[in-house]
Structures are given as structure tokens and as C-alpha cells.
Short mmCIF file of C-alpha atoms and ligand atoms in Angstrom, two decimals:
data_model
loop_
_atom_site.label_atom_id
_atom_site.label_comp_id
_atom_site.label_asym_id
_atom_site.label_seq_id
_atom_site.Cartn_x
_atom_site.Cartn_y
_atom_site.Cartn_z
CA UNK D 1 44.33 -14.94 123.49
CA UNK D 2 40.97 -13.35 123.09
CA UNK D 3 39.05 -16.66 122.62
CA UNK D 4 39.24 -19.60 125.05
CA UNK D 5 40.06 -22.02 122.56
CA UNK D 6 40.28 -25.01 125.11
CA UNK D 7 36.76 -24.82 125.28
CA UNK D 8 35.83 -24.10 121.84
CA UNK D 9 36.48 -27.53 120.28
CA UNK D 10 33.93 -28.18 117.81
CA UNK D 11 32.51 -24.80 117.70
CA UNK D 12 34.29 -21.67 116.45
CA UNK D 13 32.56 -19.07 114.36
CA UNK D 14 33.68 -17.04 111.08
CA UNK D 15 34.80 -14.21 113.45
CA UNK D 16 36.78 -16.54 115.53
CA UNK D 17 38.67 -18.29 112.84
CA UNK D 18 39.48 -14.99 111.33
CA UNK D 19 41.19 -14.21 114.68
CA UNK D 20 43.11 -17.54 115.00
CA UNK D 21 44.31 -17.14 111.37
CA UNK D 22 45.62 -13.43 111.74
CA UNK D 23 47.51 -14.50 115.03
CA UNK D 24 50.95 -13.14 115.08
CA UNK D 25 52.11 -13.19 118.58
CA UNK D 26 54.51 -15.91 119.40
CA UNK D 27 52.71 -16.76 122.59
CA UNK D 28 49.30 -16.87 120.91
CA UNK D 29 50.42 -18.93 118.27
CA UNK D 30 52.12 -21.52 120.68
CA UNK D 31 48.84 -21.78 122.85
CA UNK D 32 47.20 -22.25 119.33
CA UNK D 33 49.35 -25.14 118.35
CA UNK D 34 49.39 -26.92 121.65
CA UNK D 35 45.45 -26.72 122.03
CA UNK D 36 45.37 -28.27 118.48
CA UNK D 37 47.79 -30.91 119.26
CA UNK D 38 46.35 -31.88 122.36
CA UNK D 39 42.78 -32.25 120.89
CA UNK D 40 44.53 -34.67 118.35
CA UNK D 41 45.83 -36.62 120.89
CA UNK D 42 42.36 -36.68 122.84
CA UNK D 43 40.38 -37.39 119.79
CA UNK D 44 42.93 -39.78 117.84
CA UNK D 45 45.30 -41.11 120.36
CA UNK D 46 48.88 -40.89 119.57
CA UNK D 47 48.96 -42.85 116.38
CA UNK D 48 50.07 -41.34 112.81
CA UNK D 49 48.92 -43.03 110.13
CA UNK D 50 50.69 -43.69 106.73
CA UNK D 51 49.44 -43.40 103.05
CA UNK D 52 51.75 -44.43 100.70
CA UNK D 53 50.97 -42.26 97.61
CA UNK D 54 52.13 -43.34 94.08
CA UNK D 55 51.73 -40.33 91.48
CA UNK D 56 51.43 -42.94 88.37
CA UNK D 57 51.01 -40.28 85.57
CA UNK D 58 51.19 -36.55 84.87
CA UNK D 59 48.86 -36.97 81.62
CA UNK D 60 46.08 -34.44 82.44
CA UNK D 61 43.65 -33.08 80.27
CA UNK D 62 42.82 -30.06 82.23
CA UNK D 63 44.55 -26.59 82.56
CA UNK D 64 44.29 -25.46 86.22
CA UNK D 65 46.46 -22.22 86.40
CA UNK D 66 48.38 -23.03 89.40
CA UNK D 67 49.63 -26.56 88.37
CA UNK D 68 52.98 -27.67 86.81
CA UNK D 69 51.73 -30.56 84.93
CA UNK D 70 48.74 -28.94 83.21
CA UNK D 71 47.91 -29.81 79.87
CA UNK D 72 49.40 -26.91 78.41
CA UNK D 73 52.75 -27.00 79.87
CA UNK D 74 55.05 -28.27 77.02
CA UNK D 75 58.11 -28.18 79.13
CA UNK D 76 57.82 -31.49 80.68
CA UNK D 77 58.09 -34.99 79.65
CA UNK D 78 54.85 -36.70 79.93
CA UNK D 79 54.90 -40.14 81.53
CA UNK D 80 52.74 -43.20 82.67
CA UNK D 81 54.08 -45.66 84.95
CA UNK D 82 53.39 -49.44 83.57
CA UNK D 83 51.11 -51.56 85.66
CA UNK D 84 53.94 -53.84 86.43
CA UNK D 85 55.90 -51.00 88.11
CA UNK D 86 52.80 -49.61 90.12
CA UNK D 87 52.12 -52.78 91.56
CA UNK D 88 55.70 -53.26 92.42
CA UNK D 89 55.35 -49.95 94.24
CA UNK D 90 51.80 -51.35 95.64
CA UNK D 91 53.93 -54.53 96.84
CA UNK D 92 56.37 -52.64 98.71
CA UNK D 93 53.84 -50.58 100.50
CA UNK D 94 52.16 -53.55 101.32
CA UNK D 95 55.29 -55.28 102.69
CA UNK D 96 56.10 -52.18 104.38
CA UNK D 97 52.87 -52.46 106.51
CA UNK D 98 51.54 -49.04 105.48
CA UNK D 99 47.97 -50.78 105.28
CA UNK D 100 46.95 -47.96 102.80
CA UNK D 101 47.91 -46.65 99.40
CA UNK D 102 46.96 -43.63 97.46
CA UNK D 103 46.65 -43.62 93.83
CA UNK D 104 46.91 -40.18 92.17
CA UNK D 105 47.57 -38.55 88.54
CA UNK D 106 46.86 -36.05 86.26
CA UNK D 107 42.90 -36.21 85.32
CA UNK D 108 41.98 -38.22 82.43
CA UNK D 109 38.25 -39.53 81.64
CA UNK D 110 38.79 -41.90 78.67
CA UNK D 111 37.67 -45.36 78.55
CA UNK D 112 41.45 -46.64 78.40
CA UNK D 113 42.46 -44.60 81.47
CA UNK D 114 39.41 -46.01 83.48
CA UNK D 115 39.79 -49.46 82.73
CA UNK D 116 43.73 -49.26 83.66
CA UNK D 117 42.57 -47.87 87.08
CA UNK D 118 39.98 -50.59 87.35
CA UNK D 119 42.80 -53.17 86.50
CA UNK D 120 44.92 -51.52 89.17
CA UNK D 121 42.05 -51.53 92.21
CA UNK D 122 41.78 -55.28 91.36
CA UNK D 123 45.30 -56.41 91.16
CA UNK D 124 46.22 -54.20 94.18
CA UNK D 125 43.48 -55.81 96.36
CA UNK D 126 44.75 -59.59 94.85
CA UNK D 127 48.27 -58.89 95.82
CA UNK D 128 47.24 -57.83 99.25
CA UNK D 129 44.86 -60.35 100.12
CA UNK D 130 42.36 -57.42 100.42
CA UNK D 131 44.14 -55.96 103.17
CA UNK D 132 45.63 -52.54 101.53
CA UNK D 133 43.12 -49.83 101.77
CA UNK D 134 42.68 -47.88 98.48
CA UNK D 135 42.35 -44.14 98.16
CA UNK D 136 41.88 -42.55 94.82
CA UNK D 137 42.90 -39.10 93.88
CA UNK D 138 41.95 -39.05 90.35
CA UNK D 139 39.70 -35.90 89.78
CA UNK D 140 36.56 -35.48 88.58
CA UNK D 141 34.77 -38.44 86.86
CA UNK D 142 31.21 -39.69 86.18
CA UNK D 143 28.88 -41.45 88.69
CA UNK D 144 29.51 -44.83 86.83
CA UNK D 145 33.24 -44.59 87.01
CA UNK D 146 33.21 -43.48 90.74
CA UNK D 147 30.67 -46.34 91.52
CA UNK D 148 32.58 -48.84 89.57
CA UNK D 149 35.83 -48.19 91.22
CA UNK D 150 34.07 -48.25 94.82
CA UNK D 151 32.51 -51.59 93.87
CA UNK D 152 36.27 -52.88 92.94
CA UNK D 153 37.52 -51.82 96.36
CA UNK D 154 38.50 -48.39 96.61
CA UNK D 155 37.07 -46.73 99.68
CA UNK D 156 38.45 -43.22 100.17
CA UNK D 157 38.69 -40.34 97.40
CA UNK D 158 40.19 -37.05 97.48
CA UNK D 159 39.09 -34.44 95.62
CA UNK D 160 40.40 -30.99 96.68
CA UNK D 161 37.55 -28.03 96.31
CA UNK D 162 40.85 -25.88 95.70
CA UNK D 163 38.81 -22.85 96.89
CA UNK D 164 35.16 -22.96 98.41
CA UNK D 165 35.26 -19.15 97.22
CA UNK D 166 33.52 -19.61 93.75
CA UNK D 167 34.59 -16.34 92.24
CA UNK D 168 38.26 -16.93 93.56
CA UNK D 169 37.78 -20.88 92.20
CA UNK D 170 36.88 -19.38 88.81
CA UNK D 171 39.88 -17.16 88.81
CA UNK D 172 42.40 -19.91 88.96
CA UNK D 173 40.78 -21.91 86.47
CA UNK D 174 39.98 -21.65 82.90
CA UNK D 175 36.45 -21.23 82.01
CA UNK D 176 35.91 -25.06 80.96
CA UNK D 177 36.69 -25.82 84.68
CA UNK D 178 33.39 -25.80 86.85
CA UNK D 179 33.05 -25.19 90.49
CA UNK D 180 29.70 -26.75 90.55
CA UNK D 181 30.86 -29.71 88.77
CA UNK D 182 33.48 -30.34 91.21
CA UNK D 183 31.19 -29.80 94.24
CA UNK D 184 28.56 -32.12 92.61
CA UNK D 185 31.58 -34.67 92.24
CA UNK D 186 31.91 -34.28 96.15
CA UNK D 187 28.38 -35.28 96.78
CA UNK D 188 28.19 -38.24 94.49
CA UNK D 189 31.42 -39.45 95.91
CA UNK D 190 29.53 -39.21 99.45
CA UNK D 191 26.08 -41.02 98.31
CA UNK D 192 28.04 -43.76 96.81
CA UNK D 193 29.63 -44.48 100.25
CA UNK D 194 33.34 -43.44 99.91
CA UNK D 195 35.05 -41.61 102.90
CA UNK D 196 35.69 -38.34 101.21
CA UNK D 197 38.42 -36.08 101.50
CA UNK D 198 38.89 -32.58 100.12
CA UNK D 199 41.00 -29.55 101.02
CA UNK D 200 42.46 -26.32 99.53
CA UNK D 201 45.34 -24.61 98.53
CA UNK D 202 46.44 -21.90 101.30
CA UNK D 203 47.58 -18.16 100.25
CA UNK D 204 46.48 -18.16 96.54
CA UNK D 205 46.87 -14.63 95.02
CA UNK D 206 43.58 -12.83 95.77
CA UNK D 207 42.76 -15.16 98.58
CA UNK D 208 41.47 -13.35 101.76
CA UNK D 209 41.51 -14.65 105.69
CA UNK D 210 37.74 -14.52 105.12
CA UNK D 211 37.98 -17.16 102.36
CA UNK D 212 40.17 -19.17 104.33
CA UNK D 213 37.85 -19.01 107.17
CA UNK D 214 34.88 -19.92 105.05
CA UNK D 215 36.86 -22.77 103.49
CA UNK D 216 37.13 -24.27 107.23
CA UNK D 217 33.50 -23.50 107.65
CA UNK D 218 32.73 -25.57 104.31
CA UNK D 219 34.66 -28.55 105.53
CA UNK D 220 32.42 -28.60 108.35
CA UNK D 221 29.14 -28.07 106.33
CA UNK D 222 29.87 -30.97 103.91
CA UNK D 223 30.77 -33.05 107.00
CA UNK D 224 34.32 -34.02 105.53
CA UNK D 225 36.24 -37.33 107.25
CA UNK D 226 39.65 -36.27 105.95
CA UNK D 227 41.33 -33.22 104.76
CA UNK D 228 44.44 -32.56 102.63
CA UNK D 229 45.30 -28.93 102.20
CA UNK D 230 48.61 -27.20 101.99
CA UNK D 231 50.31 -23.90 101.19
CA UNK D 232 50.05 -22.74 97.48
CA UNK D 233 53.54 -23.08 96.20
CA UNK D 234 54.61 -21.50 92.94
CA UNK D 235 55.67 -23.12 89.58
CA UNK D 236 57.09 -20.74 87.25
CA UNK D 237 55.87 -22.50 84.04
CA UNK D 238 52.04 -21.55 85.06
CA UNK D 239 49.91 -18.44 84.46
CA UNK D 240 49.45 -17.86 88.08
CA UNK D 241 53.03 -17.71 89.08
CA UNK D 242 53.03 -14.21 86.75
CA UNK D 243 50.51 -12.89 89.67
CA UNK D 244 53.01 -13.23 92.52
CA UNK D 245 55.07 -10.22 93.15
CA UNK D 246 57.25 -11.13 96.04
CA UNK D 247 58.10 -14.72 96.02
CA UNK D 248 59.90 -14.63 99.35
CA UNK D 249 57.18 -13.30 101.18
CA UNK D 250 54.64 -15.57 99.62
CA UNK D 251 56.62 -18.40 100.83
CA UNK D 252 56.82 -17.40 104.25
CA UNK D 253 53.28 -16.28 104.46
CA UNK D 254 51.77 -19.44 103.00
CA UNK D 255 53.74 -21.56 105.03
CA UNK D 256 52.62 -19.93 108.61
CA UNK D 257 49.00 -19.82 107.11
CA UNK D 258 48.94 -23.48 106.17
CA UNK D 259 49.90 -24.27 110.07
CA UNK D 260 47.18 -21.87 111.35
CA UNK D 261 44.71 -23.64 109.17
CA UNK D 262 45.52 -26.89 110.40
CA UNK D 263 45.16 -26.26 113.98
CA UNK D 264 42.08 -24.10 113.55
CA UNK D 265 40.55 -26.98 111.75
CA UNK D 266 41.58 -29.29 114.28
CA UNK D 267 39.88 -27.19 116.69
CA UNK D 268 36.69 -26.98 114.57
CA UNK D 269 36.48 -30.52 113.66
CA UNK D 270 38.59 -32.38 116.31
CA UNK D 271 38.13 -36.14 115.36
CA UNK D 272 38.87 -36.34 111.51
CA UNK D 273 41.98 -37.03 109.56
CA UNK D 274 44.08 -34.18 108.64
CA UNK D 275 47.37 -34.52 106.55
CA UNK D 276 50.59 -32.98 107.00
CA UNK D 277 50.88 -32.40 103.22
CA UNK D 278 54.32 -32.77 101.07
CA UNK D 279 53.87 -28.97 100.02
CA UNK D 280 54.74 -28.01 103.63
CA UNK D 281 58.19 -29.60 102.91
CA UNK D 282 58.49 -27.67 99.75
CA UNK D 283 58.21 -24.58 101.85
CA UNK D 284 60.14 -25.64 104.94
CA UNK D 285 62.61 -28.70 105.62
CA UNK D 286 61.02 -29.62 108.82
CA UNK D 287 57.37 -28.52 107.28
CA UNK D 288 55.58 -32.03 107.73
CA UNK D 289 56.70 -32.24 111.48
CA UNK D 290 55.63 -28.89 112.19
CA UNK D 291 52.23 -29.99 110.49
CA UNK D 292 52.11 -32.54 112.97
CA UNK D 293 52.90 -30.51 115.78
CA UNK D 294 50.00 -28.22 114.53
CA UNK D 295 47.52 -31.08 114.81
CA UNK D 296 47.76 -33.23 111.87
CA UNK D 297 47.78 -36.78 111.99
CA UNK D 298 48.54 -38.26 108.63
CA UNK D 299 51.70 -38.39 106.46
CA UNK D 300 51.54 -39.54 102.75
CA UNK D 301 54.81 -40.57 101.94
CA UNK D 302 55.68 -40.53 98.31
CA UNK D 303 56.40 -43.77 97.10
CA UNK D 304 56.60 -42.74 93.41
CA UNK D 305 59.65 -44.57 91.60
CA UNK D 306 62.40 -42.08 91.57
CA UNK D 307 62.60 -41.97 87.77
CA UNK D 308 59.38 -40.34 87.61
CA UNK D 309 59.57 -37.86 90.01
CA UNK D 310 61.25 -34.90 88.31
CA UNK D 311 58.18 -35.11 85.84
CA UNK D 312 55.75 -34.73 88.67
CA UNK D 313 56.60 -31.53 89.88
CA UNK D 314 53.18 -29.58 90.77
CA UNK D 315 55.18 -26.75 92.31
CA UNK D 316 58.75 -25.99 92.81
CA UNK D 317 61.13 -27.81 95.39
CA UNK D 318 58.63 -30.69 95.25
CA UNK D 319 60.89 -33.63 96.86
CA UNK D 320 62.98 -35.13 94.38
CA UNK D 321 64.81 -37.50 96.91
CA UNK D 322 63.54 -41.08 97.51
CA UNK D 323 61.21 -40.75 100.44
CA UNK D 324 59.83 -43.80 102.42
CA UNK D 325 58.28 -43.48 105.97
CA UNK D 326 61.46 -44.58 107.28
CA UNK D 327 63.27 -41.44 105.51
CA UNK D 328 60.42 -39.52 106.66
CA UNK D 329 61.10 -40.09 110.06
CA UNK D 330 64.70 -39.85 109.83
CA UNK D 331 64.36 -36.19 110.00
CA UNK D 332 62.91 -36.20 113.75
CA UNK D 333 62.01 -38.68 116.59
CA UNK D 334 58.41 -39.49 116.36
CA UNK D 335 58.05 -40.43 119.99
CA UNK D 336 60.47 -38.17 121.45
CA UNK D 337 59.46 -35.11 119.70
CA UNK D 338 55.76 -35.77 119.24
CA UNK D 339 54.78 -38.41 121.52
CA UNK D 340 53.58 -40.17 118.94
CA UNK D 341 53.97 -43.37 117.08
CA UNK D 342 53.33 -45.04 113.53
CA UNK D 343 49.82 -46.65 113.41
CA UNK D 344 51.58 -49.60 111.29
CA UNK D 345 48.84 -52.25 109.75
CA UNK D 346 46.26 -50.24 110.32
CA UNK D 347 43.66 -48.19 107.75
CA UNK D 348 43.49 -45.49 110.55
CA UNK D 349 39.85 -44.44 109.42
CA UNK D 350 38.85 -41.20 111.52
CA UNK D 351 36.79 -41.28 114.39
CA UNK D 352 34.57 -38.75 112.59
CA UNK D 353 33.77 -41.37 109.96
CA UNK D 354 32.67 -44.01 112.35
CA UNK D 355 30.56 -41.85 114.51
CA UNK D 356 28.71 -40.52 111.44
CA UNK D 357 28.13 -44.09 110.22
CA UNK D 358 26.69 -45.19 113.59
CA UNK D 359 24.15 -42.56 113.57
N1 SAM X 1 44.24 -34.12 89.13
C1 SAM X 1 43.78 -34.47 90.19
C2 SAM X 1 43.01 -33.56 90.83
O1 SAM X 1 43.46 -32.30 90.25
O2 SAM X 1 42.23 -33.53 91.91
C3 SAM X 1 44.72 -35.06 91.37
C4 SAM X 1 46.07 -34.70 91.39
S1 SAM X 1 46.49 -32.89 91.51
C5 SAM X 1 47.96 -32.78 90.94
C6 SAM X 1 46.52 -33.06 93.51
C7 SAM X 1 46.52 -31.58 94.18
O3 SAM X 1 47.79 -30.92 93.88
C8 SAM X 1 45.20 -30.51 93.59
O4 SAM X 1 44.02 -30.86 94.32
C9 SAM X 1 45.97 -29.18 93.89
O5 SAM X 1 45.42 -28.81 95.21
C10 SAM X 1 47.37 -29.26 94.35
N2 SAM X 1 48.09 -28.90 93.68
C11 SAM X 1 48.41 -28.37 92.40
N3 SAM X 1 49.17 -27.53 92.02
C12 SAM X 1 49.80 -26.86 93.32
C13 SAM X 1 50.58 -25.67 93.44
N4 SAM X 1 51.31 -25.10 92.80
N5 SAM X 1 50.74 -25.67 94.79
C14 SAM X 1 50.13 -26.29 95.71
N6 SAM X 1 49.09 -27.27 95.51
C15 SAM X 1 49.17 -27.81 94.10
FE1 SF4 X 2 45.47 -31.44 86.32
FE2 SF4 X 2 44.99 -32.17 88.91
FE3 SF4 X 2 46.76 -30.27 87.82
FE4 SF4 X 2 44.66 -29.53 87.40
S1 SF4 X 2 45.57 -29.83 89.44
S2 SF4 X 2 46.26 -29.53 85.93
S3 SF4 X 2 43.63 -31.41 87.10
S4 SF4 X 2 46.84 -32.52 87.71
#
């Protein structure tokens, strides 16, 4: 290895990041993943935290070129879970000691939607005696809405920048979608006091290794508390899929790159929360496990009701079967294979967040 990665924690240059993302030799990759995994243990102990995610509606007002539930895709059934169904799922998450819930959906900015989310936050807080931590992933909203949701009790927000390269961002979105607006939303969320999570898709058509290295430096620059990034996965009913020449090569490349991105990020910012995302499992049956082995420390089991899952297909091969934490960990023995355990009943905020707030 040309870089002394063991002594590079918190401090990697763009060239060093590019070097890590270009690694191909098995021995070097092993060393990269081992170092990242050890840094996770040193900085965040052995616990893996759970976030039960409910994808409660696929109705979306936006038209991102990569996403299966984009507004223009007329081949899917649009759904919205009822409040009762969502609260039932939230109750399940609470009773199963996950401590943390993520509410995700297509983006809507109309008052009916905003009020619906207001009620959900209030009722989830009620049903759990204020104990369930609430993360939102509901896209771009105005400051008033973000503020209201924060006051009602949501404390984390996930909004991926998708790519920190503005030009690339513009290539994968219609002109009506603004990179600057998305960036501004991240600033507003931080100002309000949310723990802010962002992320990118890895292996987009036209994306270079330099872009990915810059994405990692972008996370450091905006001082994120958590990152959820995953491989770009094709959805055939989207415009971006038409740009893919060889689907097989793309899948292998994107999966490998995603693992290297996780490991490089763990070395660059050792004390943040990094999710092993669902998209990893879409490309490899043991995708999430390998994400955890590469330095991730968060798992987001999908708790969306099985009846709705087939209609929340952002990309192909997104899990259709019922997945709970128990199902996730049936695939492997957390303590034996990863020397880790689940942090039940804990919000699992990152040490990075606490350090920033004690300064
Ligand atoms: N609508 C909200 C938003 O866009 O922020 C939240 C839901 S959206 C479905 C969540 C994430 O799914 C996006 O940020 C995007 O990165 C990811 N996504 C969508 N299509 C994808 C694809 N084809 N491959 C991988 N990730 C995808
Ligand atoms: Fe809508 Fe989010 Fe999909 Fe874009 S990524 S089309 S905003 S659900």
C-alpha cells in the first residue's frame, strides 16, 4: 500500500482518496477494509444501530432521471399508507426495541402532506412515550416546514446531495431540480438543529473517481453527522437506464466501488454514522454484511408493509420479502462474523455529533 492508511485517520487528500478508490489488488483491499473496520470499533464501539424505515408513499412531485417512483413513471401503482397502518408499523418498531424510526416517501410540498407528517410525528412521539427517535427523509421542504417538524420532535434528517458535482447533478435531473436549492436545504437543516445526513449514488453514468473523492471531501467540508450512500442501481423504466451499456459490468463495479467508498469515508471521518444501505443487497446477497465489514455501523431494516413494497421500487431487485432486524441478521452471525452486537433501545447518535455540540 502506497499510503500509510493506519495513520491517516481523519486526514486524507484528494489524491489519496482516489488511490484508495482505484485499489484492485486483493491484499490491498483487505488492508483497506480491515483498517476501516478497526476504526469503526475504536471510535464507535461494537454496536450496530437499527433504524426501522417505513416507506409510506410513492407519490412524488419530482422526476429524477434514475428513480423508479419518479412522477413520469406511469407503470406503477401509486400508494399512500394510512395513518393507522403507519402507526401500527411504528408501534412494531418501538416494541421491538429499535429506538429509531425513519419516515421516507416521495417528495410532496402540499399542505395536506405537510399536515399528515405533522400528525405522524406527534402520534409516534405519543405512542412511544417520546422514546422513538424520528428521522425524516422527505426531500426538499421550506424552512418553516423543516422547523415545524423539528419542533414536533423529529431530530434527524436525511437528504442526499446525490452528487456533489453540480454538473453531474444537473445531468441526472430535469432543469426544474436545483442543485443550489438542495445544498441550501442541507444548510437550513443544520441551522435548525437537526442531525444532518446526506449521501450520494455511487457509479452513476458519467461519474468519475475524482467526483467520488470530491463527494467524500464534501461530506467532511459540510461536517455531516451521518452518511447513507449506496450504489446506483438500474431501474429500467427510467431515462438514466438508457445510458447503461453493460448492466453486468455496472453491477459489479458499483458494488465494489460502494464498499471502497464506505471504507475510505470511515478513514476520512472515523466517528460518524455510516449506513450499510439497502441498495448493497440489491447487488449482492450479502451486500449489507460486506458494508458492515467495510466500516459501516448502521442498518435500516425495511418495515414497510409487504403489500406496498412492490410499489416502492426505486431500483431493480429491491427486497420484496418481509425484512425485520431478525431477518437481516439471520443471514449472518453478528457476533461471530463481525464481532459486533445490536445496540437495542439506543438512538445511536454519532460521537461526531456529540463532539461538535460540546465545542
Ligand atoms: N424523495 C426523497 C428524496 O429524494 O430525498 C426521499 C426518498 S428517495 C427515494 C431516497 C433516495 O433513493 C434518493 O436520495 C436516491 O439517492 C435513492 N435512489 C433513487 N433511485 C435510485 C437508484 N436507481 N439507485 C440507487 N439509489 C436510488
Ligand atoms: Fe422522488 Fe426522491 Fe425518487 Fe427523486 S429520488 S423521484 S424526489 S422519490
